[in-house]
Amino acid sequence: MIKAIVNGKSTFTVNKEQEITADGQKVDWSAIQLPGGDYSVIMDGFSYQAQVIKVDKEAKTVLLQINQQQYEVAIEEPIDQLLAAMGIKDAMAKKVNDIKAPMPGLVLKVLVEPGQAIKKGDPVLILEAMKMENVFKSATDAIVREIKVSERTAVEKGEVLIVLE
């Protein structure tokens, strides 16, 4: 059974048969994808138009817009529910990873300094690869421990550029 928590409050459950319950009561629903990518949803006799705005697989969240109103839906899979029941909910939290070069390139600019606190989504480095500038952003909140490269130097695929903690 999967739990979906909407805006941190309302909880829905979805079982293997795709049955949805809200507050323990079964919800009648159907949905179809429209040609433009939106969805037409009929739930308990009411019609809604839904659009998926953003999916964050790591955080297990989906941002939806339904009838011009946005909703953040947090997904809890069975393993997440088990860990929470055991009191170790954050055991599966993603470890802070070092930033590595996904391809050979040239470091154009380092945008952070050792000891600097960075937030998820903050730009940290610009790498030129295949005649394109690629801005690397932090995947999580972290502290910059060490910068392993300097500007205007070539790097190889897989090389550690910035060490985070």
C-alpha positions as YAML, in Angstrom:
chain: A
units: angstrom
residues:
- id: 1
  name: MET
  ca: [0.00, 0.00, 0.00]
- id: 2
  name: ILE
  ca: [1.30, 3.45, -0.93]
- id: 3
  name: LYS
  ca: [0.47, 6.55, 1.08]
- id: 4
  name: ALA
  ca: [0.14, 9.95, -0.52]
- id: 5
  name: ILE
  ca: [0.25, 12.95, 1.81]
- id: 6
  name: VAL
  ca: [-1.17, 16.10, 0.22]
- id: 7
  name: ASN
  ca: [0.24, 19.44, 1.44]
- id: 8
  name: GLY
  ca: [1.47, 17.73, 4.61]
- id: 9
  name: LYS
  ca: [-2.10, 17.09, 5.84]
- id: 10
  name: SER
  ca: [-4.54, 14.93, 3.92]
- id: 11
  name: THR
  ca: [-3.54, 11.28, 3.56]
- id: 12
  name: PHE
  ca: [-4.68, 9.01, 0.77]
- id: 13
  name: THR
  ca: [-3.78, 5.36, 0.33]
- id: 14
  name: VAL
  ca: [-3.48, 3.38, -2.89]
- id: 15
  name: ASN
  ca: [-3.47, -0.42, -2.86]
- id: 16
  name: LYS
  ca: [-2.40, -2.96, -5.50]
- id: 17
  name: GLU
  ca: [-5.85, -2.90, -7.13]
- id: 18
  name: GLN
  ca: [-5.50, 0.88, -7.62]
- id: 19
  name: GLU
  ca: [-8.23, 1.53, -5.06]
- id: 20
  name: ILE
  ca: [-7.88, 4.88, -3.32]
- id: 21
  name: THR
  ca: [-9.08, 5.62, 0.18]
- id: 22
  name: ALA
  ca: [-9.29, 8.95, 1.99]
- id: 23
  name: ASP
  ca: [-9.90, 8.96, 5.74]
- id: 24
  name: GLY
  ca: [-10.56, 5.20, 5.50]
- id: 25
  name: GLN
  ca: [-13.35, 5.62, 2.95]
- id: 26
  name: LYS
  ca: [-13.09, 4.24, -0.59]
- id: 27
  name: VAL
  ca: [-12.96, 6.94, -3.29]
- id: 28
  name: ASP
  ca: [-14.50, 6.29, -6.71]
- id: 29
  name: TRP
  ca: [-12.25, 7.68, -9.42]
- id: 30
  name: SER
  ca: [-11.07, 7.42, -12.98]
- id: 31
  name: ALA
  ca: [-8.48, 9.33, -14.98]
- id: 32
  name: ILE
  ca: [-7.33, 9.68, -18.56]
- id: 33
  name: GLN
  ca: [-4.37, 11.54, -20.03]
- id: 34
  name: LEU
  ca: [-5.35, 14.33, -22.39]
- id: 35
  name: PRO
  ca: [-3.48, 15.02, -25.66]
- id: 36
  name: GLY
  ca: [-1.62, 18.01, -24.15]
- id: 37
  name: GLY
  ca: [-0.26, 15.92, -21.27]
- id: 38
  name: ASP
  ca: [-2.75, 17.05, -18.62]
- id: 39
  name: TYR
  ca: [-5.12, 14.58, -16.98]
- id: 40
  name: SER
  ca: [-8.88, 14.57, -16.74]
- id: 41
  name: VAL
  ca: [-9.87, 13.10, -13.37]
- id: 42
  name: ILE
  ca: [-13.34, 12.22, -12.17]
- id: 43
  name: MET
  ca: [-13.45, 11.64, -8.42]
- id: 44
  name: ASP
  ca: [-16.61, 11.01, -6.44]
- id: 45
  name: GLY
  ca: [-18.69, 12.48, -9.26]
- id: 46
  name: PHE
  ca: [-16.65, 15.70, -9.62]
- id: 47
  name: SER
  ca: [-14.48, 16.52, -12.64]
- id: 48
  name: TYR
  ca: [-10.95, 17.93, -12.27]
- id: 49
  name: GLN
  ca: [-8.20, 18.87, -14.67]
- id: 50
  name: ALA
  ca: [-4.77, 17.94, -13.31]
- id: 51
  name: GLN
  ca: [-1.29, 18.82, -14.51]
- id: 52
  name: VAL
  ca: [1.99, 17.36, -13.24]
- id: 53
  name: ILE
  ca: [4.24, 20.37, -12.62]
- id: 54
  name: LYS
  ca: [7.31, 18.70, -11.09]
- id: 55
  name: VAL
  ca: [8.45, 15.24, -10.02]
- id: 56
  name: ASP
  ca: [11.30, 14.86, -7.50]
- id: 57
  name: LYS
  ca: [12.15, 11.15, -7.41]
- id: 58
  name: GLU
  ca: [14.78, 11.52, -4.67]
- id: 59
  name: ALA
  ca: [12.47, 13.38, -2.31]
- id: 60
  name: LYS
  ca: [9.51, 11.26, -3.48]
- id: 61
  name: THR
  ca: [7.33, 14.30, -4.10]
- id: 62
  name: VAL
  ca: [5.09, 15.40, -6.94]
- id: 63
  name: LEU
  ca: [3.82, 18.93, -7.50]
- id: 64
  name: LEU
  ca: [0.36, 18.93, -9.11]
- id: 65
  name: GLN
  ca: [-1.86, 21.71, -10.32]
- id: 66
  name: ILE
  ca: [-5.54, 20.79, -10.07]
- id: 67
  name: ASN
  ca: [-8.14, 23.30, -11.27]
- id: 68
  name: GLN
  ca: [-5.60, 26.16, -10.98]
- id: 69
  name: GLN
  ca: [-4.51, 25.25, -7.43]
- id: 70
  name: GLN
  ca: [-1.13, 23.64, -6.61]
- id: 71
  name: TYR
  ca: [-0.70, 20.64, -4.34]
- id: 72
  name: GLU
  ca: [2.49, 18.98, -3.14]
- id: 73
  name: VAL
  ca: [2.09, 15.22, -2.78]
- id: 74
  name: ALA
  ca: [4.63, 13.26, -0.73]
- id: 75
  name: ILE
  ca: [4.74, 9.55, -1.57]
- id: 76
  name: GLU
  ca: [5.45, 6.93, 1.10]
- id: 77
  name: GLU
  ca: [6.19, 3.47, -0.25]
- id: 78
  name: PRO
  ca: [5.91, 0.40, 1.99]
- id: 79
  name: ILE
  ca: [9.64, 0.52, 2.89]
- id: 80
  name: ASP
  ca: [9.29, 4.17, 3.97]
- id: 81
  name: GLN
  ca: [6.31, 3.27, 6.16]
- id: 82
  name: LEU
  ca: [8.20, 0.33, 7.72]
- id: 83
  name: LEU
  ca: [11.24, 2.47, 8.52]
- id: 84
  name: ALA
  ca: [9.01, 5.15, 10.06]
- id: 85
  name: ALA
  ca: [7.26, 2.49, 12.18]
- id: 86
  name: MET
  ca: [10.67, 1.27, 13.37]
- id: 87
  name: GLY
  ca: [11.71, 4.81, 14.27]
- id: 88
  name: ILE
  ca: [14.42, 5.00, 11.63]
- id: 89
  name: LYS
  ca: [12.62, 7.08, 9.04]
- id: 90
  name: ASP
  ca: [15.73, 8.93, 7.89]
- id: 91
  name: ALA
  ca: [17.86, 5.80, 7.46]
- id: 92
  name: MET
  ca: [17.21, 5.81, 3.73]
- id: 93
  name: ALA
  ca: [17.99, 9.52, 3.37]
- id: 94
  name: LYS
  ca: [20.37, 10.23, 0.55]
- id: 95
  name: LYS
  ca: [23.96, 10.60, 1.63]
- id: 96
  name: VAL
  ca: [25.64, 13.82, 0.60]
- id: 97
  name: ASN
  ca: [27.63, 13.00, -2.51]
- id: 98
  name: ASP
  ca: [30.71, 14.68, -3.87]
- id: 99
  name: ILE
  ca: [30.26, 16.51, -7.16]
- id: 100
  name: LYS
  ca: [31.93, 14.60, -9.99]
- id: 101
  name: ALA
  ca: [32.44, 15.40, -13.66]
- id: 102
  name: PRO
  ca: [29.91, 13.44, -15.73]
- id: 103
  name: MET
  ca: [32.10, 13.94, -18.82]
- id: 104
  name: PRO
  ca: [35.49, 15.39, -19.75]
- id: 105
  name: GLY
  ca: [35.53, 19.18, -19.85]
- id: 106
  name: LEU
  ca: [37.05, 22.46, -18.78]
- id: 107
  name: VAL
  ca: [36.25, 24.09, -15.45]
- id: 108
  name: LEU
  ca: [35.21, 27.65, -16.31]
- id: 109
  name: LYS
  ca: [34.22, 28.95, -12.90]
- id: 110
  name: VAL
  ca: [34.03, 27.69, -9.32]
- id: 111
  name: LEU
  ca: [31.12, 29.43, -7.59]
- id: 112
  name: VAL
  ca: [31.69, 28.26, -3.99]
- id: 113
  name: GLU
  ca: [34.44, 28.30, -1.37]
- id: 114
  name: PRO
  ca: [35.56, 25.75, 1.23]
- id: 115
  name: GLY
  ca: [33.46, 26.01, 4.39]
- id: 116
  name: GLN
  ca: [30.53, 27.58, 2.55]
- id: 117
  name: ALA
  ca: [27.04, 26.31, 3.36]
- id: 118
  name: ILE
  ca: [25.02, 25.58, 0.24]
- id: 119
  name: LYS
  ca: [21.36, 24.76, -0.25]
- id: 120
  name: LYS
  ca: [19.77, 22.29, -2.63]
- id: 121
  name: GLY
  ca: [19.71, 23.85, -6.10]
- id: 122
  name: ASP
  ca: [22.51, 26.37, -5.45]
- id: 123
  name: PRO
  ca: [24.93, 26.65, -8.41]
- id: 124
  name: VAL
  ca: [28.42, 25.45, -7.43]
- id: 125
  name: LEU
  ca: [30.48, 25.14, -10.62]
- id: 126
  name: ILE
  ca: [30.39, 25.82, -14.37]
- id: 127
  name: LEU
  ca: [31.93, 23.17, -16.64]
- id: 128
  name: GLU
  ca: [32.37, 23.56, -20.37]
- id: 129
  name: ALA
  ca: [31.86, 20.25, -22.16]
- id: 130
  name: MET
  ca: [31.09, 19.63, -25.84]
- id: 131
  name: LYS
  ca: [31.04, 23.42, -26.47]
- id: 132
  name: MET
  ca: [28.27, 23.92, -23.90]
- id: 133
  name: GLU
  ca: [28.38, 25.53, -20.47]
- id: 134
  name: ASN
  ca: [26.92, 23.24, -17.82]
- id: 135
  name: VAL
  ca: [25.99, 24.72, -14.44]
- id: 136
  name: PHE
  ca: [26.30, 22.16, -11.66]
- id: 137
  name: LYS
  ca: [23.84, 22.62, -8.81]
- id: 138
  name: SER
  ca: [23.85, 21.09, -5.36]
- id: 139
  name: ALA
  ca: [21.59, 18.06, -5.06]
- id: 140
  name: THR
  ca: [21.15, 18.66, -1.33]
- id: 141
  name: ASP
  ca: [21.94, 21.03, 1.52]
- id: 142
  name: ALA
  ca: [25.62, 20.61, 2.40]
- id: 143
  name: ILE
  ca: [28.88, 22.26, 3.42]
- id: 144
  name: VAL
  ca: [31.69, 22.59, 0.88]
- id: 145
  name: ARG
  ca: [34.61, 20.71, 2.45]
- id: 146
  name: GLU
  ca: [37.16, 20.92, -0.35]
- id: 147
  name: ILE
  ca: [37.48, 22.14, -3.92]
- id: 148
  name: LYS
  ca: [39.62, 19.70, -5.89]
- id: 149
  name: VAL
  ca: [39.91, 21.72, -9.12]
- id: 150
  name: SER
  ca: [40.79, 25.23, -10.16]
- id: 151
  name: GLU
  ca: [39.33, 27.41, -12.88]
- id: 152
  name: ARG
  ca: [40.55, 26.92, -16.48]
- id: 153
  name: THR
  ca: [41.71, 23.34, -15.83]
- id: 154
  name: ALA
  ca: [40.67, 20.24, -17.76]
- id: 155
  name: VAL
  ca: [38.93, 17.40, -15.92]
- id: 156
  name: GLU
  ca: [38.19, 13.80, -16.83]
- id: 157
  name: LYS
  ca: [34.91, 11.89, -16.56]
- id: 158
  name: GLY
  ca: [34.28, 10.75, -12.96]
- id: 159
  name: GLU
  ca: [36.87, 13.09, -11.47]
- id: 160
  name: VAL
  ca: [35.84, 14.56, -8.10]
- id: 161
  name: LEU
  ca: [35.43, 18.32, -8.49]
- id: 162
  name: ILE
  ca: [34.01, 19.37, -5.11]
- id: 163
  name: VAL
  ca: [33.91, 17.43, -1.84]
- id: 164
  name: LEU
  ca: [30.78, 18.00, 0.28]
- id: 165
  name: GLU
  ca: [29.92, 17.08, 3.85]
...
